[in-house]
Each structure stands twice: as structure tokens, then as C-alpha cells.
PDB file of C-alpha atoms and ligand atoms in Angstrom:
ATOM      1  CA  UNK A 477       1.358 -17.024  -1.108  1.00  0.00           C
ATOM      2  CA  UNK A 478       3.558 -14.386  -2.767  1.00  0.00           C
ATOM      3  CA  UNK A 479       3.227 -10.832  -1.448  1.00  0.00           C
ATOM      4  CA  UNK A 480       3.017  -7.788  -3.673  1.00  0.00           C
ATOM      5  CA  UNK A 481       5.755  -5.176  -3.818  1.00  0.00           C
ATOM      6  CA  UNK A 482       4.242  -2.210  -5.610  1.00  0.00           C
ATOM      7  CA  UNK A 483       6.171   1.030  -6.139  1.00  0.00           C
ATOM      8  CA  UNK A 484       3.674   3.878  -5.965  1.00  0.00           C
ATOM      9  CA  UNK A 485       4.713   7.496  -6.267  1.00  0.00           C
ATOM     10  CA  UNK A 486       2.978  10.153  -4.146  1.00  0.00           C
ATOM     11  CA  UNK A 487       1.050  11.289  -7.264  1.00  0.00           C
ATOM     12  CA  UNK A 488      -0.268   7.794  -7.974  1.00  0.00           C
ATOM     13  CA  UNK A 489      -1.092   7.103  -4.308  1.00  0.00           C
ATOM     14  CA  UNK A 490      -3.054  10.337  -3.984  1.00  0.00           C
ATOM     15  CA  UNK A 491      -5.107  10.042  -7.179  1.00  0.00           C
ATOM     16  CA  UNK A 492      -8.054   8.288  -5.482  1.00  0.00           C
ATOM     17  CA  UNK A 493      -9.823   6.704  -8.491  1.00  0.00           C
ATOM     18  CA  UNK A 494     -13.407   5.545  -7.914  1.00  0.00           C
ATOM     19  CA  UNK A 495     -13.400   3.189 -10.880  1.00  0.00           C
ATOM     20  CA  UNK A 496     -10.871   0.717 -12.272  1.00  0.00           C
ATOM     21  CA  UNK A 497     -10.917  -0.579 -15.817  1.00  0.00           C
ATOM     22  CA  UNK A 498      -8.960  -3.482 -17.322  1.00  0.00           C
ATOM     23  CA  UNK A 499      -8.691  -3.295 -21.114  1.00  0.00           C
ATOM     24  CA  UNK A 500      -8.478  -6.513 -23.145  1.00  0.00           C
ATOM     25  CA  UNK A 501      -7.069  -7.166 -26.621  1.00  0.00           C
ATOM     26  CA  UNK A 502      -7.723  -4.357 -29.099  1.00  0.00           C
ATOM     27  CA  UNK A 503      -9.468  -2.072 -26.580  1.00  0.00           C
ATOM     28  CA  UNK A 504      -6.516   0.170 -25.612  1.00  0.00           C
ATOM     29  CA  UNK A 505      -8.084   3.025 -27.608  1.00  0.00           C
ATOM     30  CA  UNK A 506     -10.371   3.818 -24.652  1.00  0.00           C
ATOM     31  CA  UNK A 507      -7.672   5.960 -23.048  1.00  0.00           C
ATOM     32  CA  UNK A 508      -7.908   8.351 -26.025  1.00  0.00           C
ATOM     33  CA  UNK A 509     -11.384   9.274 -24.775  1.00  0.00           C
ATOM     34  CA  UNK A 510     -10.043  10.119 -21.295  1.00  0.00           C
ATOM     35  CA  UNK A 511      -8.658  13.339 -19.845  1.00  0.00           C
ATOM     36  CA  UNK A 512      -5.323  11.703 -18.979  1.00  0.00           C
ATOM     37  CA  UNK A 513      -3.321  13.009 -16.055  1.00  0.00           C
ATOM     38  CA  UNK A 514      -0.620  10.304 -15.726  1.00  0.00           C
ATOM     39  CA  UNK A 515       0.703   7.233 -17.556  1.00  0.00           C
ATOM     40  CA  UNK A 516       2.979   4.855 -15.646  1.00  0.00           C
ATOM     41  CA  UNK A 517       4.567   1.754 -17.261  1.00  0.00           C
ATOM     42  CA  UNK A 518       3.935  -1.503 -15.360  1.00  0.00           C
ATOM     43  CA  UNK A 519       7.720  -1.971 -14.914  1.00  0.00           C
ATOM     44  CA  UNK A 520       7.846   1.179 -12.745  1.00  0.00           C
ATOM     45  CA  UNK A 521       4.966  -0.025 -10.577  1.00  0.00           C
ATOM     46  CA  UNK A 522       6.345  -3.503  -9.909  1.00  0.00           C
ATOM     47  CA  UNK A 523       3.547  -5.111 -11.953  1.00  0.00           C
ATOM     48  CA  UNK A 524       4.310  -8.108 -14.200  1.00  0.00           C
ATOM     49  CA  UNK A 525       4.305  -7.284 -17.895  1.00  0.00           C
ATOM     50  CA  UNK A 526       4.607  -9.270 -21.112  1.00  0.00           C
ATOM     51  CA  UNK A 527       8.059  -9.566 -22.617  1.00  0.00           C
ATOM     52  CA  UNK A 528       7.882  -7.547 -25.834  1.00  0.00           C
ATOM     53  CA  UNK A 529       9.458  -4.088 -25.447  1.00  0.00           C
ATOM     54  CA  UNK A 530       6.990  -1.279 -26.104  1.00  0.00           C
ATOM     55  CA  UNK A 531       4.059  -3.593 -25.342  1.00  0.00           C
ATOM     56  CA  UNK A 532       4.512  -3.887 -21.624  1.00  0.00           C
ATOM     57  CA  UNK A 533       1.298  -2.238 -20.516  1.00  0.00           C
ATOM     58  CA  UNK A 534       0.687   0.886 -18.499  1.00  0.00           C
ATOM     59  CA  UNK A 535      -1.469   2.294 -15.754  1.00  0.00           C
ATOM     60  CA  UNK A 536      -3.389   5.303 -17.067  1.00  0.00           C
ATOM     61  CA  UNK A 537      -4.922   7.703 -14.534  1.00  0.00           C
ATOM     62  CA  UNK A 538      -7.426  10.304 -15.595  1.00  0.00           C
ATOM     63  CA  UNK A 539     -11.045  11.343 -15.718  1.00  0.00           C
ATOM     64  CA  UNK A 540     -14.081  10.474 -17.811  1.00  0.00           C
ATOM     65  CA  UNK A 541     -16.796  13.034 -17.256  1.00  0.00           C
ATOM     66  CA  UNK A 542     -16.693  13.638 -13.494  1.00  0.00           C
ATOM     67  CA  UNK A 543     -15.298  10.175 -12.597  1.00  0.00           C
ATOM     68  CA  UNK A 544     -11.668   9.514 -11.656  1.00  0.00           C
ATOM     69  CA  UNK A 545     -10.631   6.343 -13.431  1.00  0.00           C
ATOM     70  CA  UNK A 546      -7.559   4.068 -13.197  1.00  0.00           C
ATOM     71  CA  UNK A 547      -7.045   2.027 -16.339  1.00  0.00           C
ATOM     72  CA  UNK A 548      -4.852  -1.049 -16.613  1.00  0.00           C
ATOM     73  CA  UNK A 549      -4.039  -1.057 -20.340  1.00  0.00           C
ATOM     74  CA  UNK A 550      -2.638  -4.518 -21.013  1.00  0.00           C
ATOM     75  CA  UNK A 551      -2.819  -7.637 -18.851  1.00  0.00           C
ATOM     76  CA  UNK A 552      -0.800 -10.826 -18.364  1.00  0.00           C
ATOM     77  CA  UNK A 553      -2.367 -14.294 -18.759  1.00  0.00           C
ATOM     78  CA  UNK A 554      -1.880 -17.758 -17.308  1.00  0.00           C
ATOM     79  CA  UNK A 555      -0.825 -18.891 -20.800  1.00  0.00           C
ATOM     80  CA  UNK A 556       2.213 -16.606 -20.625  1.00  0.00           C
ATOM     81  CA  UNK A 557       3.482 -18.923 -17.897  1.00  0.00           C
ATOM     82  CA  UNK A 558       2.256 -16.622 -15.157  1.00  0.00           C
ATOM     83  CA  UNK A 559       0.671 -17.727 -11.921  1.00  0.00           C
ATOM     84  CA  UNK A 560      -2.764 -16.745 -10.604  1.00  0.00           C
ATOM     85  CA  UNK A 561      -1.213 -14.194  -8.221  1.00  0.00           C
ATOM     86  CA  UNK A 562       0.720 -12.533 -11.037  1.00  0.00           C
ATOM     87  CA  UNK A 563      -2.238 -12.167 -13.393  1.00  0.00           C
ATOM     88  CA  UNK A 564      -4.284 -10.544 -10.591  1.00  0.00           C
ATOM     89  CA  UNK A 565      -1.572  -8.212  -9.207  1.00  0.00           C
ATOM     90  CA  UNK A 566      -3.006  -5.284 -11.156  1.00  0.00           C
ATOM     91  CA  UNK A 567      -6.408  -5.753  -9.489  1.00  0.00           C
ATOM     92  CA  UNK A 568      -4.749  -5.655  -6.031  1.00  0.00           C
ATOM     93  CA  UNK A 569      -2.886  -2.537  -7.074  1.00  0.00           C
ATOM     94  CA  UNK A 570      -6.215  -0.910  -8.008  1.00  0.00           C
ATOM     95  CA  UNK A 571      -7.517  -2.039  -4.610  1.00  0.00           C
ATOM     96  CA  UNK A 572      -4.563  -0.338  -2.924  1.00  0.00           C
ATOM     97  CA  UNK A 573      -5.462   2.874  -4.759  1.00  0.00           C
ATOM     98  CA  UNK A 574      -8.990   2.675  -3.344  1.00  0.00           C
ATOM     99  CA  UNK A 575     -10.936   1.501  -6.411  1.00  0.00           C
ATOM    100  CA  UNK A 576     -14.426   0.380  -5.395  1.00  0.00           C
ATOM    101  CA  UNK A 577     -15.845  -0.545  -8.794  1.00  0.00           C
ATOM    102  CA  UNK A 578     -13.979  -2.622 -11.349  1.00  0.00           C
ATOM    103  CA  UNK A 579     -14.906  -3.058 -15.012  1.00  0.00           C
ATOM    104  CA  UNK A 580     -13.163  -5.910 -16.850  1.00  0.00           C
ATOM    105  CA  UNK A 581     -13.101  -6.403 -20.626  1.00  0.00           C
ATOM    106  CA  UNK A 582     -11.958  -9.276 -22.812  1.00  0.00           C
ATOM    107  CA  UNK A 583     -12.125 -10.850 -26.252  1.00  0.00           C
ATOM    108  CA  UNK A 584     -14.084 -14.126 -26.409  1.00  0.00           C
ATOM    109  CA  UNK A 585     -15.501 -16.716 -28.754  1.00  0.00           C
ATOM    110  CA  UNK A 586     -19.290 -17.091 -28.844  1.00  0.00           C
ATOM    111  CA  UNK A 587     -20.979 -20.474 -28.379  1.00  0.00           C
ATOM    112  CA  UNK A 588     -24.477 -19.071 -28.461  1.00  0.00           C
ATOM    113  CA  UNK A 589     -25.977 -18.872 -31.940  1.00  0.00           C
ATOM    114  CA  UNK A 590     -28.025 -15.816 -30.963  1.00  0.00           C
ATOM    115  CA  UNK A 591     -24.905 -13.888 -29.856  1.00  0.00           C
ATOM    116  CA  UNK A 592     -22.985 -12.910 -32.981  1.00  0.00           C
ATOM    117  CA  UNK A 593     -19.332 -11.953 -33.569  1.00  0.00           C
ATOM    118  CA  UNK A 594     -18.904  -8.176 -33.355  1.00  0.00           C
ATOM    119  CA  UNK A 595     -21.469  -7.900 -30.516  1.00  0.00           C
ATOM    120  CA  UNK A 596     -20.882  -7.484 -26.787  1.00  0.00           C
ATOM    121  CA  UNK A 597     -21.889  -9.759 -23.914  1.00  0.00           C
ATOM    122  CA  UNK A 598     -22.028  -8.614 -20.289  1.00  0.00           C
ATOM    123  CA  UNK A 599     -21.160 -11.409 -17.881  1.00  0.00           C
ATOM    124  CA  UNK A 600     -23.932 -12.512 -15.505  1.00  0.00           C
ATOM    125  CA  UNK A 601     -21.676 -15.237 -14.128  1.00  0.00           C
ATOM    126  CA  UNK A 602     -18.633 -17.332 -15.038  1.00  0.00           C
ATOM    127  CA  UNK A 603     -17.226 -20.862 -14.940  1.00  0.00           C
ATOM    128  CA  UNK A 604     -13.580 -20.883 -13.834  1.00  0.00           C
ATOM    129  CA  UNK A 605     -11.990 -23.813 -15.660  1.00  0.00           C
ATOM    130  CA  UNK A 606      -8.376 -22.696 -15.184  1.00  0.00           C
ATOM    131  CA  UNK A 607      -7.840 -24.888 -12.121  1.00  0.00           C
ATOM    132  CA  UNK A 608      -6.335 -21.816 -10.433  1.00  0.00           C
ATOM    133  CA  UNK A 609      -7.363 -19.221  -7.869  1.00  0.00           C
ATOM    134  CA  UNK A 610      -5.627 -16.023  -6.785  1.00  0.00           C
ATOM    135  CA  UNK A 611      -6.966 -16.735  -3.285  1.00  0.00           C
ATOM    136  CA  UNK A 612      -5.001 -19.989  -2.769  1.00  0.00           C
ATOM    137  CA  UNK A 613      -3.343 -19.526   0.616  1.00  0.00           C
ATOM    138  CA  UNK A 614      -6.237 -17.323   1.786  1.00  0.00           C
ATOM    139  CA  UNK A 615      -8.704 -15.802   2.237  1.00  0.00           C
ATOM    140  CA  UNK A 616     -10.726 -19.049   2.063  1.00  0.00           C
ATOM    141  CA  UNK A 617     -14.407 -19.583   1.268  1.00  0.00           C
ATOM    142  CA  UNK A 618     -15.154 -16.132  -0.107  1.00  0.00           C
ATOM    143  CA  UNK A 619     -18.786 -15.909  -1.319  1.00  0.00           C
ATOM    144  CA  UNK A 620     -19.092 -15.816  -5.123  1.00  0.00           C
ATOM    145  CA  UNK A 621     -22.910 -16.024  -5.419  1.00  0.00           C
ATOM    146  CA  UNK A 622     -23.051 -12.537  -6.991  1.00  0.00           C
ATOM    147  CA  UNK A 623     -19.587 -12.133  -8.480  1.00  0.00           C
ATOM    148  CA  UNK A 624     -20.833  -9.663 -11.129  1.00  0.00           C
ATOM    149  CA  UNK A 625     -22.786  -6.994  -9.195  1.00  0.00           C
ATOM    150  CA  UNK A 626     -26.477  -6.988 -10.054  1.00  0.00           C
ATOM    151  CA  UNK A 627     -27.036  -3.259  -9.551  1.00  0.00           C
ATOM    152  CA  UNK A 628     -24.073  -2.412 -11.831  1.00  0.00           C
ATOM    153  CA  UNK A 629     -25.414  -4.790 -14.469  1.00  0.00           C
ATOM    154  CA  UNK A 630     -28.792  -3.054 -14.328  1.00  0.00           C
ATOM    155  CA  UNK A 631     -27.097   0.310 -14.850  1.00  0.00           C
ATOM    156  CA  UNK A 632     -25.176  -0.928 -17.891  1.00  0.00           C
ATOM    157  CA  UNK A 633     -28.346  -2.407 -19.384  1.00  0.00           C
ATOM    158  CA  UNK A 634     -30.101   0.924 -18.931  1.00  0.00           C
ATOM    159  CA  UNK A 635     -27.272   2.835 -20.634  1.00  0.00           C
ATOM    160  CA  UNK A 636     -27.130   0.256 -23.447  1.00  0.00           C
ATOM    161  CA  UNK A 637     -30.841   0.700 -24.118  1.00  0.00           C
ATOM    162  CA  UNK A 638     -30.463   4.485 -24.097  1.00  0.00           C
ATOM    163  CA  UNK A 639     -27.514   4.341 -26.564  1.00  0.00           C
ATOM    164  CA  UNK A 640     -29.131   1.646 -28.732  1.00  0.00           C
ATOM    165  CA  UNK A 641     -26.132  -0.642 -28.114  1.00  0.00           C
ATOM    166  CA  UNK A 642     -26.890  -4.377 -28.408  1.00  0.00           C
ATOM    167  CA  UNK A 643     -25.653  -5.840 -25.096  1.00  0.00           C
ATOM    168  CA  UNK A 644     -26.212  -9.546 -24.509  1.00  0.00           C
ATOM    169  CA  UNK A 645     -26.034 -11.116 -21.075  1.00  0.00           C
ATOM    170  CA  UNK A 646     -24.468 -14.515 -20.485  1.00  0.00           C
ATOM    171  CA  UNK A 647     -22.010 -16.897 -18.900  1.00  0.00           C
ATOM    172  CA  UNK A 648     -18.280 -16.831 -19.655  1.00  0.00           C
ATOM    173  CA  UNK A 649     -16.104 -19.918 -19.419  1.00  0.00           C
ATOM    174  CA  UNK A 650     -12.499 -19.037 -18.513  1.00  0.00           C
ATOM    175  CA  UNK A 651      -9.844 -21.504 -19.745  1.00  0.00           C
ATOM    176  CA  UNK A 652      -6.032 -21.424 -19.487  1.00  0.00           C
ATOM    177  CA  UNK A 653      -5.247 -21.655 -23.231  1.00  0.00           C
ATOM    178  CA  UNK A 654      -3.014 -20.795 -25.004  1.00  0.00           C
ATOM    179  CA  UNK A 655      -4.494 -22.954 -27.765  1.00  0.00           C
ATOM    180  CA  UNK A 656      -8.046 -22.363 -28.900  1.00  0.00           C
ATOM    181  CA  UNK A 657     -10.562 -25.052 -27.949  1.00  0.00           C
ATOM    182  CA  UNK A 658     -11.472 -28.154 -29.896  1.00  0.00           C
ATOM    183  CA  UNK A 659     -15.034 -28.596 -31.240  1.00  0.00           C
ATOM    184  CA  UNK A 660     -15.624 -31.320 -28.597  1.00  0.00           C
ATOM    185  CA  UNK A 661     -14.564 -28.932 -25.853  1.00  0.00           C
ATOM    186  CA  UNK A 662     -16.961 -26.306 -27.168  1.00  0.00           C
ATOM    187  CA  UNK A 663     -19.838 -28.848 -27.125  1.00  0.00           C
ATOM    188  CA  UNK A 664     -18.900 -29.634 -23.493  1.00  0.00           C
ATOM    189  CA  UNK A 665     -18.892 -25.929 -22.569  1.00  0.00           C
ATOM    190  CA  UNK A 666     -22.324 -25.462 -24.154  1.00  0.00           C
ATOM    191  CA  UNK A 667     -23.715 -28.367 -22.069  1.00  0.00           C
ATOM    192  CA  UNK A 668     -22.209 -26.667 -19.006  1.00  0.00           C
ATOM    193  CA  UNK A 669     -24.216 -23.574 -19.794  1.00  0.00           C
ATOM    194  CA  UNK A 670     -21.501 -21.265 -21.188  1.00  0.00           C
ATOM    195  CA  UNK A 671     -22.326 -18.618 -23.797  1.00  0.00           C
ATOM    196  CA  UNK A 672     -18.762 -17.399 -24.411  1.00  0.00           C
ATOM    197  CA  UNK A 673     -15.225 -18.699 -23.935  1.00  0.00           C
ATOM    198  CA  UNK A 674     -11.928 -16.937 -23.300  1.00  0.00           C
ATOM    199  CA  UNK A 675      -8.593 -17.026 -21.487  1.00  0.00           C
ATOM    200  CA  UNK A 676      -8.796 -14.189 -18.958  1.00  0.00           C
ATOM    201  CA  UNK A 677     -11.090 -12.302 -16.579  1.00  0.00           C
ATOM    202  CA  UNK A 678     -12.230 -15.030 -14.183  1.00  0.00           C
ATOM    203  CA  UNK A 679      -9.252 -14.791 -11.806  1.00  0.00           C
ATOM    204  CA  UNK A 680      -9.388 -10.985 -11.815  1.00  0.00           C
ATOM    205  CA  UNK A 681     -13.101 -11.035 -10.973  1.00  0.00           C
ATOM    206  CA  UNK A 682     -12.477 -13.485  -8.096  1.00  0.00           C
ATOM    207  CA  UNK A 683      -9.705 -11.288  -6.737  1.00  0.00           C
ATOM    208  CA  UNK A 684     -11.810  -8.153  -7.007  1.00  0.00           C
ATOM    209  CA  UNK A 685     -14.787  -9.745  -5.165  1.00  0.00           C
ATOM    210  CA  UNK A 686     -12.439 -10.951  -2.435  1.00  0.00           C
ATOM    211  CA  UNK A 687     -11.328  -7.319  -2.004  1.00  0.00           C
ATOM    212  CA  UNK A 688     -14.972  -6.226  -1.747  1.00  0.00           C
ATOM    213  CA  UNK A 689     -15.128  -4.441  -5.081  1.00  0.00           C
ATOM    214  CA  UNK A 690     -18.254  -4.255  -7.206  1.00  0.00           C
ATOM    215  CA  UNK A 691     -17.478  -5.942 -10.557  1.00  0.00           C
ATOM    216  CA  UNK A 692     -18.847  -5.777 -14.074  1.00  0.00           C
ATOM    217  CA  UNK A 693     -17.279  -7.587 -17.040  1.00  0.00           C
ATOM    218  CA  UNK A 694     -17.751  -7.493 -20.802  1.00  0.00           C
ATOM    219  CA  UNK A 695     -16.814  -9.880 -23.586  1.00  0.00           C
ATOM    220  CA  UNK A 696     -16.258  -8.602 -27.049  1.00  0.00           C
ATOM    221  CA  UNK A 697     -17.496 -11.571 -29.085  1.00  0.00           C
ATOM    222  CA  UNK A 698     -14.815 -11.730 -31.735  1.00  0.00           C
ATOM    223  CA  UNK A 699     -15.510 -15.106 -33.388  1.00  0.00           C
ATOM    224  CA  UNK A 700     -17.741 -18.178 -33.520  1.00  0.00           C
ATOM    225  CA  UNK A 701     -16.271 -20.783 -31.159  1.00  0.00           C
ATOM    226  CA  UNK A 702     -14.310 -23.704 -32.552  1.00  0.00           C
ATOM    227  CA  UNK A 703     -16.300 -26.015 -34.813  1.00  0.00           C
ATOM    228  CA  UNK A 704     -19.093 -23.500 -35.438  1.00  0.00           C
ATOM    229  CA  UNK A 705     -17.472 -21.876 -38.456  1.00  0.00           C
ATOM    230  CA  UNK A 706     -14.015 -21.940 -40.140  1.00  0.00           C
ATOM    231  CA  UNK A 707     -10.581 -22.119 -38.395  1.00  0.00           C
ATOM    232  CA  UNK A 708      -9.833 -19.477 -35.741  1.00  0.00           C
ATOM    233  CA  UNK A 709      -7.152 -16.864 -36.272  1.00  0.00           C
ATOM    234  CA  UNK A 710      -5.772 -14.402 -33.747  1.00  0.00           C
ATOM    235  CA  UNK A 711      -5.578 -11.618 -36.342  1.00  0.00           C
ATOM    236  CA  UNK A 712      -9.327 -11.945 -37.038  1.00  0.00           C
ATOM    237  CA  UNK A 713      -9.932 -11.814 -33.274  1.00  0.00           C
ATOM    238  CA  UNK A 714      -7.926  -8.584 -32.959  1.00  0.00           C
ATOM    239  CA  UNK A 715      -9.601  -6.979 -35.973  1.00  0.00           C
ATOM    240  CA  UNK A 716     -13.154  -7.693 -34.770  1.00  0.00           C
ATOM    241  CA  UNK A 717     -12.136  -6.417 -31.308  1.00  0.00           C
ATOM    242  CA  UNK A 718     -10.965  -3.091 -32.715  1.00  0.00           C
ATOM    243  CA  UNK A 719     -14.123  -2.691 -34.786  1.00  0.00           C
ATOM    244  CA  UNK A 720     -16.408  -3.322 -31.786  1.00  0.00           C
ATOM    245  CA  UNK A 721     -14.498  -1.193 -29.285  1.00  0.00           C
ATOM    246  CA  UNK A 722     -16.525   1.994 -29.942  1.00  0.00           C
ATOM    247  CA  UNK A 723     -19.796   0.543 -28.624  1.00  0.00           C
ATOM    248  CA  UNK A 724     -18.278  -0.382 -25.257  1.00  0.00           C
ATOM    249  CA  UNK A 725     -16.573   2.979 -24.989  1.00  0.00           C
ATOM    250  CA  UNK A 726     -20.049   4.587 -25.350  1.00  0.00           C
ATOM    251  CA  UNK A 727     -21.418   2.340 -22.584  1.00  0.00           C
ATOM    252  CA  UNK A 728     -18.527   3.014 -20.209  1.00  0.00           C
ATOM    253  CA  UNK A 729     -18.749   6.755 -20.812  1.00  0.00           C
ATOM    254  CA  UNK A 730     -22.516   6.627 -20.254  1.00  0.00           C
ATOM    255  CA  UNK A 731     -22.090   4.855 -16.914  1.00  0.00           C
ATOM    256  CA  UNK A 732     -19.159   7.069 -15.824  1.00  0.00           C
ATOM    257  CA  UNK A 733     -20.799  10.421 -16.664  1.00  0.00           C
TER     258      UNK A 733
HETATM  259  N1  HPA B 611     -11.557 -19.101 -27.464  1.00  0.00           N
HETATM  260  C1  HPA B 611     -10.792 -18.699 -26.427  1.00  0.00           C
HETATM  261  N2  HPA B 611     -10.346 -17.469 -26.284  1.00  0.00           N
HETATM  262  C2  HPA B 611     -10.737 -16.558 -27.207  1.00  0.00           C
HETATM  263  C3  HPA B 611     -11.531 -16.894 -28.294  1.00  0.00           C
HETATM  264  C4  HPA B 611     -11.963 -18.254 -28.440  1.00  0.00           C
HETATM  265  O1  HPA B 611     -12.692 -18.655 -29.388  1.00  0.00           O
HETATM  266  N3  HPA B 611     -11.732 -15.771 -29.019  1.00  0.00           N
HETATM  267  C5  HPA B 611     -11.060 -14.773 -28.378  1.00  0.00           C
HETATM  268  N4  HPA B 611     -10.470 -15.250 -27.277  1.00  0.00           N
END
């Protein structure tokens, strides 16, 4: 198993965030609602980043209300030819900073006819179909019976009700990608009990639980899954994600205050 080599300045090491947040596609705007104290590019931290210059991702440290928050803005994926250890390095970095609660976000297709594009789904559980684990090589046999922390979920549902935000609850199937699914694959996932499908989050949640963090995760339902409507396009996914971001920001702020 590869070991991490993070480069953490004194300022970063001493920040002591209580909460970590991983922002998925189109959700980077959250940091505009923070009181930001530091921004550090992934390249300076020793974290893997995607190739395009200017889009490499950054760690943003700051506060929301009275909570100190560490945000990973931008993630890497298995479909970028990264391994399970690489896509979860950011979660271990948050663990090294002392994060105890981790909130993950993603964009996903919806398989459930009652959960519509533009709405949010909080994960009650997941199905890891990537064939990978960040724990390969140890630790073995970590309990995953409550991977998404029940008490955190209850808090988010309470805040959603108070803010009149429609927040569904369901099961996320995590696949490798990079291609979208076929209609037959979507029918299979529905039989398996999945409500949403995407290409991230499951490995990060496994890593976080193995580190003892409490975890909550949210899918922005950006499109009907393959075969349920017209062809899928990444630009539609990004656009719906940007439009729906505000509702999750309200929820996160409500929980963090
Ligand atoms: N499938 C997989 N990943 C996705 C989708 C989808 O339909 N939408 C957004 N990410």
C-alpha cells in the first residue's frame, strides 16, 4: 500500500477544523459563503490533482458560522486513471488535520421516478461497484454497517425541514465510469436497490469510516439515468448542478451554525 507524503505548513497543521467538506462538480461556489482564511493548491500539499492548469483543486480553510471547516474543492476520480489510494488521499489529509465529521457531495443520475433532476438525495447507504477499496493492504474487515452516520442524517433532515428544502434519502451506486451507464445497467442497478448512480464518493466514505470519522453524503440529482429520458450530456449535468447548489449550501450552513 502506498504511503502518503503530505506537505503541511505550520498554519495548515494548526488550523484544527472540526468539519471537512468535499465539493463535487459545479459546487465550488460554497467557498464564497465562507469566511476564508487560507487557500492552498493541491500541488503544494502533495495531493493528486487533475491535469488541466488552473483546475487543479485547492484546500480552502475557513469558518462558517462558528465552525472551522476544511474544504477540498475538486477531487480526482478512478476514471482519471487514478488508484483507490489516490482518490482518497484528500480524506486522509483531512484526517491528519483532525477532522471528525466529513460531508461529501457529488453529481448523480436518478433511477427513482419519485426523485427528480434538480433535487438532492442524502445517502442512507451505498453499493460500491468500483471493484476497488482504499483499504486494500489494511486495515481489514472494517465495519460498514452504518457508513453514513445516523445522527448526522437526522440533523440534516431536521435542517432541511426547517429550510423547506426537499431532501430525499436513498442508496447510491458508485461505478468507475468514465462512460455513462447503459439502460440495461440502470435496470440492474434498480433491481439491486439503488436510487442514484455516480462515479465518486463510495471510496472516500469507506476511507473516512476507517479513520473513525462521522460521514454524511449528498447527491445532486442532475439527470434521469440512462434509458429513462433522452441521451445524457455532461454540460447538462454541470448546469443542473450549478442551479441546485444553493439548496445544499443552505443545509450545510444550517448544520454548521
Ligand atoms: N451516471 C453516472 N454518473 C453521473 C450521472 C449518471 O447518470 N450523472 C452525474 N454523474
